[in-house]
Short mmCIF file of C-alpha atoms in Angstrom, two decimals:
data_model
loop_
_atom_site.label_atom_id
_atom_site.label_comp_id
_atom_site.label_asym_id
_atom_site.label_seq_id
_atom_site.Cartn_x
_atom_site.Cartn_y
_atom_site.Cartn_z
CA MET A 1 0.00 0.00 0.00
CA ILE A 2 2.59 2.49 1.09
CA GLY A 3 4.69 1.72 -2.02
CA ASN A 4 1.86 2.92 -4.25
CA PHE A 5 1.56 6.03 -2.11
CA PHE A 6 5.23 6.84 -2.73
CA LYS A 7 4.92 6.39 -6.47
CA SER A 8 2.00 8.75 -6.71
CA LEU A 9 3.84 11.34 -4.64
CA TYR A 10 6.77 11.48 -7.02
CA GLY A 11 4.84 11.07 -10.25
CA GLU A 12 1.72 13.16 -10.38
CA LYS A 13 2.06 16.66 -9.12
CA GLU A 14 3.35 19.83 -10.67
CA ASN A 15 5.66 22.45 -9.23
CA LYS A 16 4.60 24.12 -6.02
CA VAL A 17 5.16 27.72 -5.02
CA CYS A 18 5.87 28.82 -1.45
CA LYS A 19 3.19 31.30 -0.45
CA LYS A 20 5.58 33.11 1.90
CA CYS A 21 8.77 33.60 -0.16
CA GLY A 22 7.41 32.87 -3.65
CA ARG A 23 10.03 30.30 -4.68
CA SER A 24 9.00 27.43 -6.89
CA TYR A 25 10.00 23.80 -6.32
CA THR A 26 9.51 20.52 -8.09
CA TYR A 27 7.19 18.31 -6.15
CA SER A 28 9.78 15.61 -5.48
CA GLU A 29 12.22 18.20 -4.12
CA LEU A 30 9.57 19.43 -1.69
CA VAL A 31 8.68 15.90 -0.59
CA LYS A 32 12.36 15.30 0.21
CA HIS A 33 12.22 18.39 2.46
CA SER A 34 9.13 17.14 4.35
CA MET A 35 6.96 19.70 2.53
CA ILE A 36 8.87 22.56 4.16
CA CYS A 37 10.18 25.41 2.01
CA PRO A 38 13.97 24.86 1.78
CA ASN A 39 14.47 28.61 1.46
CA CYS A 40 12.29 30.23 4.14
CA GLY A 41 11.08 27.31 6.28
CA GLU A 42 7.38 27.85 5.58
CA TYR A 43 5.23 24.73 6.12
CA PHE A 44 3.16 23.64 3.13
CA ARG A 45 -0.19 22.08 4.02
CA MET A 46 -0.05 18.32 3.52
CA THR A 47 -2.56 15.89 2.08
CA PRO A 48 -3.30 12.61 3.92
CA ARG A 49 -1.28 10.77 1.30
CA GLU A 50 1.79 12.92 1.90
CA ARG A 51 1.38 12.69 5.65
CA LEU A 52 0.99 8.90 5.68
CA VAL A 53 4.12 8.47 3.58
CA MET A 54 6.03 10.76 5.93
CA ILE A 55 4.84 9.10 9.17
CA CYS A 56 4.14 5.42 8.52
CA ASP A 57 6.25 2.42 7.51
CA LYS A 58 3.09 0.53 6.61
CA PHE A 59 -0.48 1.63 6.05
CA GLU A 60 -3.68 -0.16 5.12
CA GLU A 61 -6.64 2.09 4.40
CA ILE A 62 -10.14 1.19 5.66
CA ASP A 63 -13.51 2.44 4.35
CA ALA A 64 -11.81 4.20 1.44
CA ASN A 65 -15.00 4.37 -0.57
CA LEU A 66 -17.39 6.08 1.86
CA THR A 67 -18.77 9.17 0.16
CA SER A 68 -21.14 11.91 1.33
CA GLU A 69 -24.64 12.54 0.07
CA ASN A 70 -26.71 15.69 0.23
CA ILE A 71 -28.87 14.52 3.10
CA LEU A 72 -30.61 17.89 3.68
CA ASN A 73 -30.91 18.68 -0.01
CA PHE A 74 -28.84 21.77 0.76
CA PRO A 75 -28.45 24.24 -2.16
CA ASN A 76 -25.31 23.62 -4.26
CA TYR A 77 -23.91 20.96 -1.93
CA ASP A 78 -23.92 18.27 -4.64
CA GLU A 79 -21.82 20.48 -6.91
CA LYS A 80 -19.46 21.33 -4.05
CA LEU A 81 -18.92 17.66 -3.28
CA LYS A 82 -18.23 16.95 -6.93
CA THR A 83 -15.73 19.78 -7.24
CA ALA A 84 -14.01 18.83 -3.99
CA THR A 85 -13.69 15.21 -5.08
CA LYS A 86 -12.13 16.31 -8.34
CA THR A 87 -9.75 19.02 -7.12
CA SER A 88 -8.57 17.11 -4.06
CA ASN A 89 -8.44 13.77 -5.85
CA SER A 90 -10.00 12.16 -2.76
CA LYS A 91 -13.41 10.94 -1.67
CA GLU A 92 -13.81 12.75 1.64
CA ALA A 93 -11.99 14.96 4.14
CA VAL A 94 -10.42 12.15 6.18
CA VAL A 95 -8.49 8.95 5.57
CA TYR A 96 -8.11 6.24 8.22
CA GLY A 97 -6.58 2.82 8.59
CA VAL A 98 -4.11 0.63 10.44
CA ALA A 99 -0.47 1.68 10.34
CA GLU A 100 2.92 0.72 11.69
CA ILE A 101 6.01 2.65 12.76
CA ALA A 102 9.09 0.62 13.74
CA GLY A 103 6.99 -2.51 14.16
CA GLN A 104 4.42 -0.79 16.39
CA LYS A 105 0.84 -1.08 15.23
CA PHE A 106 -1.67 1.73 15.65
CA VAL A 107 -4.80 3.22 14.09
CA ILE A 108 -4.25 6.50 12.26
CA PHE A 109 -6.60 9.10 10.82
CA VAL A 110 -5.50 12.09 8.76
CA MET A 111 -7.79 14.94 7.76
CA ASN A 112 -7.59 16.67 4.40
CA SER A 113 -7.85 20.46 4.13
CA GLU A 114 -8.10 20.20 0.34
CA PHE A 115 -11.54 18.58 0.62
CA MET A 116 -14.03 21.33 1.55
CA MET A 117 -11.52 22.75 4.03
CA GLY A 118 -11.48 19.53 6.04
CA SER A 119 -15.01 20.19 7.24
CA MET A 120 -16.75 17.47 9.26
CA GLY A 121 -19.98 15.98 8.01
CA ARG A 122 -21.49 12.55 8.56
CA VAL A 123 -18.81 10.64 6.66
CA VAL A 124 -15.89 12.33 8.41
CA GLY A 125 -17.54 11.77 11.80
CA GLU A 126 -18.39 8.17 10.95
CA LYS A 127 -14.89 7.31 9.74
CA ILE A 128 -13.21 8.77 12.83
CA THR A 129 -15.77 7.06 15.10
CA ARG A 130 -15.09 3.74 13.38
CA ALA A 131 -11.35 4.35 13.75
CA PHE A 132 -11.76 4.66 17.53
CA GLU A 133 -14.20 1.76 17.81
CA MET A 134 -11.81 -0.48 15.89
CA ALA A 135 -8.85 0.67 17.99
CA THR A 136 -10.80 -0.05 21.19
CA GLU A 137 -11.70 -3.52 19.96
CA LYS A 138 -8.14 -4.32 18.85
CA LYS A 139 -6.56 -2.57 21.87
CA LEU A 140 -4.52 -0.23 19.67
CA PRO A 141 -3.44 3.37 20.17
CA VAL A 142 -4.81 6.10 17.88
CA VAL A 143 -2.79 8.85 16.22
CA GLY A 144 -4.91 11.57 14.61
CA PHE A 145 -3.79 14.45 12.38
CA THR A 146 -6.34 17.25 12.43
CA THR A 147 -6.92 20.05 9.95
CA SER A 148 -10.39 21.49 9.57
CA GLY A 149 -12.48 24.59 9.21
CA GLY A 150 -15.02 22.97 11.56
CA ALA A 151 -18.43 21.42 11.09
CA ARG A 152 -19.81 21.11 7.53
CA MET A 153 -22.81 23.43 7.61
CA GLN A 154 -24.34 21.89 4.47
CA GLU A 155 -25.20 18.90 6.64
CA GLY A 156 -26.86 21.05 9.31
CA ILE A 157 -27.49 19.48 12.71
CA TYR A 158 -26.08 16.15 11.50
CA SER A 159 -22.64 17.73 11.23
CA LEU A 160 -22.90 19.19 14.76
CA MET A 161 -23.89 15.81 16.17
CA GLN A 162 -20.69 14.26 14.80
CA MET A 163 -18.82 16.09 17.57
CA ALA A 164 -20.78 14.19 20.21
CA LYS A 165 -20.60 10.90 18.34
CA VAL A 166 -16.82 10.98 17.89
CA SER A 167 -16.31 12.19 21.49
CA GLY A 168 -18.28 9.19 22.74
CA ALA A 169 -16.00 6.82 20.82
CA VAL A 170 -12.89 8.66 22.07
CA LYS A 171 -14.16 8.35 25.66
CA ARG A 172 -14.69 4.59 25.34
CA HIS A 173 -11.21 4.20 23.86
CA SER A 174 -9.79 6.28 26.71
CA ASP A 175 -11.73 4.37 29.40
CA ALA A 176 -10.21 1.17 27.99
CA GLY A 177 -6.81 2.57 29.01
CA LEU A 178 -5.66 3.18 25.45
CA LEU A 179 -3.46 5.97 24.13
CA TYR A 180 -4.64 8.76 21.82
CA ILE A 181 -2.16 11.22 20.33
CA THR A 182 -3.45 14.20 18.37
CA VAL A 183 -1.30 16.21 16.01
CA LEU A 184 -2.83 19.62 15.34
CA THR A 185 -1.88 21.00 11.94
CA ASP A 186 -2.71 24.24 10.18
CA PRO A 187 -5.59 25.09 10.47
CA THR A 188 -7.56 23.27 13.20
CA THR A 189 -10.67 25.24 14.16
CA GLY A 190 -14.36 25.18 15.10
CA GLY A 191 -16.13 21.95 15.90
CA VAL A 192 -13.03 19.83 15.41
CA THR A 193 -11.11 21.88 17.99
CA ALA A 194 -14.17 21.67 20.27
CA SER A 195 -14.15 17.88 20.10
CA PHE A 196 -11.58 15.23 19.16
CA ALA A 197 -8.66 17.59 18.38
CA MET A 198 -8.44 18.58 22.06
CA GLU A 199 -9.31 15.14 23.47
CA GLY A 200 -5.88 13.54 23.04
CA ASP A 201 -3.90 12.21 26.00
CA ILE A 202 -0.96 13.88 24.34
CA ILE A 203 -1.45 16.91 22.12
CA ILE A 204 1.25 17.76 19.59
CA ALA A 205 1.11 20.77 17.26
CA GLU A 206 3.11 21.77 14.22
CA PRO A 207 4.93 25.10 14.53
CA ASN A 208 2.82 28.17 13.76
CA ALA A 209 -0.33 26.09 13.09
CA LEU A 210 -3.56 28.07 13.52
CA ILE A 211 -5.58 26.41 16.28
CA GLY A 212 -8.75 27.83 17.79
CA PHE A 213 -12.45 27.55 18.41
CA ALA A 214 -13.79 30.76 16.86
CA GLY A 215 -12.44 32.15 13.61
CA ALA A 216 -10.29 35.30 13.79
CA ARG A 217 -12.81 37.35 11.82
CA VAL A 218 -15.67 36.38 14.12
CA ILE A 219 -13.66 37.31 17.22
CA GLU A 220 -12.65 40.65 15.70
CA GLN A 221 -16.30 41.40 14.92
CA THR A 222 -17.35 40.39 18.44
CA ILE A 223 -14.77 42.47 20.32
CA GLY A 224 -14.43 45.28 17.77
CA GLN A 225 -10.66 45.23 17.60
CA LYS A 226 -7.80 43.61 15.70
CA LEU A 227 -6.24 40.47 17.14
CA PRO A 228 -2.57 40.60 18.13
CA GLU A 229 0.13 38.90 16.05
CA GLY A 230 0.47 35.21 16.87
CA PHE A 231 -3.02 34.88 18.41
CA GLN A 232 -4.32 31.28 18.11
CA ARG A 233 -1.00 30.01 16.79
CA ALA A 234 0.52 26.78 18.16
CA GLU A 235 3.03 28.72 20.27
CA PHE A 236 0.21 30.82 21.79
CA LEU A 237 -1.69 27.66 22.70
CA GLN A 238 1.36 26.10 24.29
CA GLU A 239 2.00 29.27 26.29
CA HIS A 240 -1.58 29.06 27.59
CA GLY A 241 -1.23 25.42 28.53
CA PHE A 242 -3.15 23.56 25.83
CA VAL A 243 -0.40 21.86 23.82
CA ASP A 244 2.13 19.33 25.14
CA ILE A 245 4.70 19.52 22.36
CA ILE A 246 5.37 21.74 19.37
CA GLU A 247 7.29 19.48 17.06
CA LYS A 248 9.09 20.25 13.83
CA ARG A 249 7.69 18.30 10.93
CA GLU A 250 10.95 16.48 10.18
CA LYS A 251 11.04 15.12 13.75
CA LEU A 252 7.36 14.14 14.02
CA LYS A 253 7.83 10.51 13.02
CA TYR A 254 10.56 10.00 15.60
CA THR A 255 8.52 11.72 18.36
CA ILE A 256 5.35 9.73 17.64
CA SER A 257 7.34 6.50 17.43
CA ASN A 258 9.03 7.29 20.74
CA ILE A 259 5.76 8.07 22.54
CA LEU A 260 4.17 4.89 21.16
CA LYS A 261 7.16 2.90 22.41
CA LEU A 262 6.89 4.48 25.87
CA HIS A 263 3.30 3.22 26.05
CA SER A 264 3.93 -0.25 24.68
CA CYS A 265 5.37 -1.91 27.80
CA MET B 1 -44.38 29.82 10.18
CA GLY B 2 -41.13 29.93 8.16
CA ALA B 3 -37.87 28.69 9.64
CA TYR B 4 -36.39 32.18 9.95
CA GLU B 5 -39.51 33.45 11.71
CA LYS B 6 -38.97 30.68 14.22
CA VAL B 7 -35.35 31.76 14.67
CA LEU B 8 -36.48 35.32 15.40
CA LYS B 9 -39.15 34.03 17.76
CA ALA B 10 -36.65 31.80 19.57
CA ARG B 11 -34.39 34.82 20.08
CA ASN B 12 -37.15 37.27 21.03
CA SER B 13 -36.32 39.11 24.23
CA ASN B 14 -39.87 38.52 25.52
CA ARG B 15 -39.25 34.81 25.43
CA PRO B 16 -38.34 33.54 28.90
CA SER B 17 -34.73 32.54 29.45
CA GLY B 18 -33.18 29.86 31.68
CA ALA B 19 -33.93 31.33 35.10
CA PHE B 20 -37.69 31.41 34.38
CA PHE B 21 -37.78 27.65 33.85
CA VAL B 22 -35.64 27.03 36.94
CA ASN B 23 -37.88 29.18 39.13
CA ARG B 24 -41.13 27.75 37.86
CA MET B 25 -40.16 24.07 37.86
CA ILE B 26 -37.85 23.80 40.85
CA THR B 27 -38.59 24.40 44.55
CA LYS B 28 -36.03 25.18 47.27
CA PHE B 29 -33.47 26.04 44.56
CA VAL B 30 -29.94 26.66 45.80
CA GLU B 31 -27.62 28.29 43.27
CA PHE B 32 -23.97 27.23 43.16
CA HIS B 33 -21.35 29.54 41.70
CA GLY B 34 -18.01 29.16 40.01
CA ASP B 35 -15.87 26.60 38.24
CA ARG B 36 -13.25 26.36 41.05
CA ARG B 37 -10.66 27.19 38.40
CA PHE B 38 -11.01 30.75 37.24
CA SER B 39 -14.33 32.51 37.84
CA ASP B 40 -18.10 32.38 37.88
CA ASP B 41 -19.78 32.65 34.49
CA GLY B 42 -23.07 34.54 34.65
CA ALA B 43 -24.25 33.05 31.34
CA ILE B 44 -24.80 29.71 33.09
CA VAL B 45 -26.94 29.39 36.23
CA GLY B 46 -26.59 26.10 38.08
CA GLY B 47 -27.59 24.50 41.33
CA ILE B 48 -29.83 21.99 43.05
CA GLY B 49 -33.46 21.85 44.07
CA PHE B 50 -36.57 19.70 44.10
CA LEU B 51 -38.49 18.68 41.00
CA ASN B 52 -41.68 17.73 42.85
CA ASP B 53 -40.09 15.57 45.55
CA MET B 54 -36.98 14.56 43.60
CA PRO B 55 -33.63 16.33 44.18
CA VAL B 56 -32.12 17.34 40.82
CA THR B 57 -29.17 19.32 39.49
CA ILE B 58 -30.30 21.97 37.07
CA ILE B 59 -28.00 23.93 34.76
CA ALA B 60 -29.50 26.72 32.67
CA MET B 61 -28.23 29.21 30.14
CA GLU B 62 -29.49 32.67 31.03
CA ARG B 63 -29.54 35.74 28.76
CA GLY B 64 -30.87 38.32 31.22
CA ASN B 65 -34.02 40.44 31.06
CA ASP B 66 -32.72 44.01 31.05
CA VAL B 67 -29.59 45.76 29.89
CA ASN B 68 -27.66 45.35 33.14
CA GLU B 69 -28.67 41.70 33.49
CA ARG B 70 -27.72 41.05 29.89
CA ILE B 71 -24.26 42.47 30.39
CA LYS B 72 -23.84 40.44 33.58
CA ARG B 73 -24.99 37.32 31.70
CA ASN B 74 -22.85 38.14 28.64
CA PHE B 75 -26.08 37.90 26.57
CA GLY B 76 -26.24 34.20 27.37
CA CYS B 77 -22.96 33.35 25.64
CA PRO B 78 -20.97 31.05 27.96
CA SER B 79 -17.21 31.21 28.42
CA PRO B 80 -15.00 28.17 29.15
CA GLU B 81 -15.54 28.69 32.89
CA GLY B 82 -19.30 28.37 32.32
CA TYR B 83 -18.87 24.96 30.72
CA ARG B 84 -16.44 23.98 33.47
CA LYS B 85 -18.93 25.06 36.14
CA ALA B 86 -21.57 22.97 34.38
CA LEU B 87 -19.28 19.95 34.32
CA ARG B 88 -18.41 20.40 37.99
CA LEU B 89 -22.10 20.40 38.90
CA MET B 90 -22.75 17.36 36.70
CA LYS B 91 -19.95 15.41 38.41
CA GLN B 92 -21.46 16.43 41.73
CA ALA B 93 -24.86 15.17 40.53
CA GLU B 94 -23.26 11.86 39.59
CA LYS B 95 -21.69 11.56 43.05
CA PHE B 96 -24.97 12.22 44.84
CA ASN B 97 -27.06 10.25 42.38
CA ARG B 98 -29.20 13.17 41.18
CA PRO B 99 -30.53 13.48 37.63
CA VAL B 100 -29.26 16.44 35.59
CA ILE B 101 -31.53 18.84 33.71
CA CYS B 102 -29.92 21.27 31.25
CA ILE B 103 -31.82 24.27 29.85
CA ILE B 104 -30.36 25.52 26.57
CA ASN B 105 -30.93 28.98 25.19
CA SER B 106 -27.88 30.69 23.72
CA SER B 107 -26.69 31.99 20.39
CA GLY B 108 -23.47 30.08 21.08
CA ALA B 109 -20.25 29.86 23.03
CA TYR B 110 -18.63 33.28 23.47
CA CYS B 111 -16.22 34.25 20.69
CA GLY B 112 -13.84 36.52 22.58
CA MET B 113 -10.09 36.65 23.17
CA GLY B 114 -10.30 35.52 26.79
CA ALA B 115 -12.48 32.56 25.83
CA GLU B 116 -9.81 31.40 23.39
CA GLU B 117 -7.00 32.02 25.89
CA ARG B 118 -8.77 29.85 28.45
CA GLY B 119 -9.57 27.03 26.03
CA GLN B 120 -13.13 27.35 24.75
CA GLY B 121 -12.59 24.39 22.42
CA LEU B 122 -11.18 22.20 25.18
CA ALA B 123 -13.96 23.12 27.61
CA ILE B 124 -16.65 22.05 25.12
CA ALA B 125 -14.73 18.91 24.13
CA GLU B 126 -14.36 17.82 27.76
CA ASN B 127 -18.09 18.19 28.36
CA LEU B 128 -18.91 16.09 25.29
CA MET B 129 -16.65 13.29 26.52
CA GLU B 130 -17.64 13.39 30.17
CA MET B 131 -21.39 13.71 29.57
CA MET B 132 -21.31 10.63 27.37
CA THR B 133 -20.42 8.48 30.41
CA LEU B 134 -21.91 10.47 33.30
CA LYS B 135 -23.50 7.85 35.53
CA THR B 136 -26.83 9.58 36.10
CA PRO B 137 -29.70 10.48 33.77
CA ILE B 138 -29.32 13.72 31.76
CA ILE B 139 -32.24 15.55 30.14
CA SER B 140 -31.53 18.56 27.93
CA VAL B 141 -34.21 21.02 26.95
CA VAL B 142 -33.79 23.54 24.14
CA THR B 143 -36.16 26.36 25.12
CA GLY B 144 -35.02 29.06 22.69
CA GLU B 145 -31.92 29.18 20.55
CA GLY B 146 -29.62 26.17 20.43
CA GLY B 147 -26.44 27.72 19.06
CA SER B 148 -23.94 25.20 17.71
CA GLY B 149 -21.10 23.73 19.82
CA GLY B 150 -21.96 26.06 22.68
CA ALA B 151 -25.36 24.37 22.96
CA LEU B 152 -24.06 20.88 22.26
CA ALA B 153 -21.76 21.20 25.29
CA LEU B 154 -24.88 20.91 27.50
CA SER B 155 -26.89 18.55 25.34
CA VAL B 156 -25.21 15.17 25.30
CA ALA B 157 -28.22 13.64 27.02
CA ASP B 158 -30.48 10.62 27.37
CA SER B 159 -33.38 12.67 26.15
CA ILE B 160 -33.51 15.95 24.24
CA ILE B 161 -36.72 17.93 24.51
CA MET B 162 -37.40 21.01 22.38
CA LEU B 163 -40.09 23.63 22.71
CA GLU B 164 -42.07 23.96 19.49
CA ASN B 165 -40.61 27.34 18.56
CA ALA B 166 -37.06 26.58 19.65
CA VAL B 167 -34.33 26.09 17.05
CA TYR B 168 -31.06 24.17 17.13
CA SER B 169 -28.42 24.65 14.48
CA VAL B 170 -24.79 24.05 13.59
CA ILE B 171 -24.44 27.74 12.65
CA SER B 172 -26.64 30.84 12.80
CA PRO B 173 -28.55 31.45 9.56
CA GLU B 174 -26.82 34.85 9.29
CA GLY B 175 -23.39 33.26 9.67
CA CYS B 176 -24.25 30.56 7.16
CA ALA B 177 -25.53 33.06 4.59
CA SER B 178 -22.53 35.29 5.06
CA ILE B 179 -20.05 32.44 4.55
CA LEU B 180 -21.81 30.69 1.68
CA TRP B 181 -23.36 33.57 -0.20
CA LYS B 182 -21.39 36.54 1.19
CA ASP B 183 -24.73 38.07 2.13
CA SER B 184 -26.12 37.87 5.65
CA ALA B 185 -29.41 39.29 4.32
CA LYS B 186 -30.09 35.85 2.87
CA ALA B 187 -30.51 34.49 6.39
CA ASP B 188 -34.08 33.38 5.72
CA GLU B 189 -32.92 31.17 2.85
CA ALA B 190 -30.16 29.76 5.02
CA ALA B 191 -32.60 29.07 7.87
CA GLU B 192 -34.79 27.01 5.54
CA ALA B 193 -31.80 25.12 4.14
CA LEU B 194 -30.31 24.33 7.56
CA LYS B 195 -33.51 22.58 8.74
CA LEU B 196 -33.20 23.80 12.29
CA THR B 197 -36.75 23.82 13.69
CA ALA B 198 -37.93 21.59 16.53
CA ASN B 199 -40.01 19.51 14.11
CA ASP B 200 -37.04 19.05 11.77
CA LEU B 201 -34.91 17.86 14.67
CA TYR B 202 -37.65 15.53 15.84
CA ASN B 203 -37.75 13.98 12.36
CA PHE B 204 -33.95 13.59 12.42
CA ASP B 205 -34.12 11.73 15.79
CA VAL B 206 -32.09 14.47 17.48
CA ALA B 207 -35.04 15.75 19.54
CA ASP B 208 -36.97 13.01 21.34
CA LYS B 209 -39.96 15.16 22.21
CA VAL B 210 -41.47 18.49 21.13
CA ILE B 211 -43.55 20.54 23.59
CA GLU B 212 -46.37 22.44 21.91
CA GLU B 213 -46.58 26.19 22.33
CA GLU B 214 -49.58 27.33 20.32
CA ASN B 215 -52.24 29.25 22.26
CA MET B 216 -50.45 28.66 25.54
CA SER B 217 -48.87 30.95 28.08
CA TYR B 218 -45.24 30.38 29.04
CA ASP B 219 -46.45 29.24 32.47
CA GLU B 220 -48.55 26.52 30.84
CA ILE B 221 -45.74 25.55 28.48
CA CYS B 222 -43.35 25.25 31.41
CA ASP B 223 -45.83 23.12 33.38
CA ASN B 224 -46.21 20.76 30.42
CA LEU B 225 -42.45 20.63 30.08
CA LYS B 226 -42.16 19.71 33.76
CA CYS B 227 -44.66 16.86 33.29
CA GLU B 228 -42.64 15.58 30.35
CA ILE B 229 -39.36 15.73 32.30
CA LEU B 230 -40.95 13.84 35.21
CA ALA B 231 -42.28 11.18 32.85
CA GLU B 232 -38.86 10.76 31.21
CA LEU B 233 -37.06 10.63 34.55
CA SER B 234 -39.38 8.02 36.01
CA GLU B 235 -38.27 5.75 33.16
CA LEU B 236 -34.58 6.68 33.16
CA LYS B 237 -34.09 6.53 36.94
CA ASP B 238 -34.85 2.81 37.11
CA MET B 239 -32.64 1.85 34.21
CA PRO B 240 -29.40 0.02 35.11
CA ILE B 241 -26.46 2.43 34.56
CA ASP B 242 -24.76 0.27 31.92
CA GLU B 243 -27.95 0.13 29.92
CA LEU B 244 -28.50 3.88 30.31
CA LEU B 245 -24.99 4.68 29.05
CA GLU B 246 -25.19 2.21 26.16
CA LYS B 247 -28.49 3.76 25.11
CA ARG B 248 -26.99 7.26 25.35
CA TYR B 249 -24.00 6.20 23.22
CA GLN B 250 -26.23 4.57 20.62
CA LYS B 251 -28.49 7.63 20.43
CA TYR B 252 -25.61 9.68 19.03
CA ARG B 253 -24.14 6.73 17.13
CA ASN B 254 -27.39 6.38 15.21
CA ILE B 255 -28.22 10.03 14.39
CA GLY B 256 -27.98 10.26 10.60
CA LYS B 257 -26.51 6.77 10.40
CA LEU B 258 -24.85 5.99 7.08
#
């Protein structure tokens, strides 16, 4: 499985431009640099595929074909789903499965900001719930990479209820004495922050990742002033006591592997 | 009545807020303050009292009736310390084997700098997790506006009751219209699309019961609500805890099942 992932990483994509310094790189060059700009150090957002290749030695995807439907008959949602499927080359905003690092087995889920901004509807909630239920049954730890604009409003109350559903599955996994590591990546906001993103035993964040409940614009409108530089960034959250570790992307695999090992005896 | 009319009705300042329901339903109410961590959030009123002859913990969102009250109550928008106070009182209810009643009426969790600095997301997330396994019955009632995650943080429950003209939504219709169509004036369209009325939520198996409002005073509505809560509790109180928690888990597991 992972071999195919590698091939597609090197083969398919075109050059990418750093949004901070403007330099252009071939895709394979960027992959070699962990999707970090070699010139200015800016972090590119990563797809689940890229993330899984970076983190896992082995990976077997589960429920790859679950797709969303327009359950509320919400205006233009069908078109949005179609466009998202095409542009992101994926079926929904999360991928999950069983993975291994250094011989240690775990369940992993990775969200995808390219699919409708990683928003959580029924399928995203269902896949993450199933990930936790499977991990509880097989007594495996869970590692989850979050990136999301929040709940998917086109699915109305169903999207909100996913927060409760996933949290219930996380709680059962936790009560079974099992480990859950979350890795918060840019951006993690809204209903995902207010549920499983913050429910990890150990919370890791990537440097400078935007992490918050309310969006910056909403806060600025509420309080009638501009937000200070660095507000809701990973470093701000760590300073306020909400993040265990801010880890550089190139060291993430080692750190996760090490924490898994510390919980395996 | 259109969906947006219901939204406006649910928000109307003449509509009673949390304290009204507490005062009318509960006798010998004792209010408890503070989260024991940071402060006391006026947007959430909580304490204990008798529902008929049964001691209960009641936690209610309160918007305030006049300008000064509204400022004190932060217009009913809870901060992290409000959710933490609620959780503290729920844990206390579990310890002393009291059922929990939550009254929900808020446009949402407060979106301010302090709320972010003190972990609004974490506070809501912790309530979702802890309520799912709280070993005592929980009944949540949406009496007015059920605003997104801020409402959900008090509505992981064995039974969700909604008043007929209450609404419950993932986002405000104005917010939805402004994000999707860059035009908050299209809120009425958004309200229809979001399907947020009590009857919608009953059809989606989110609300378990809808309390009628037509041609009734708020006193009468509240008395009917009280009867419904008593009926629900008489069933839930005798249920073995494992069964109660499994049923609660499955309620959320099955909403909009794929």
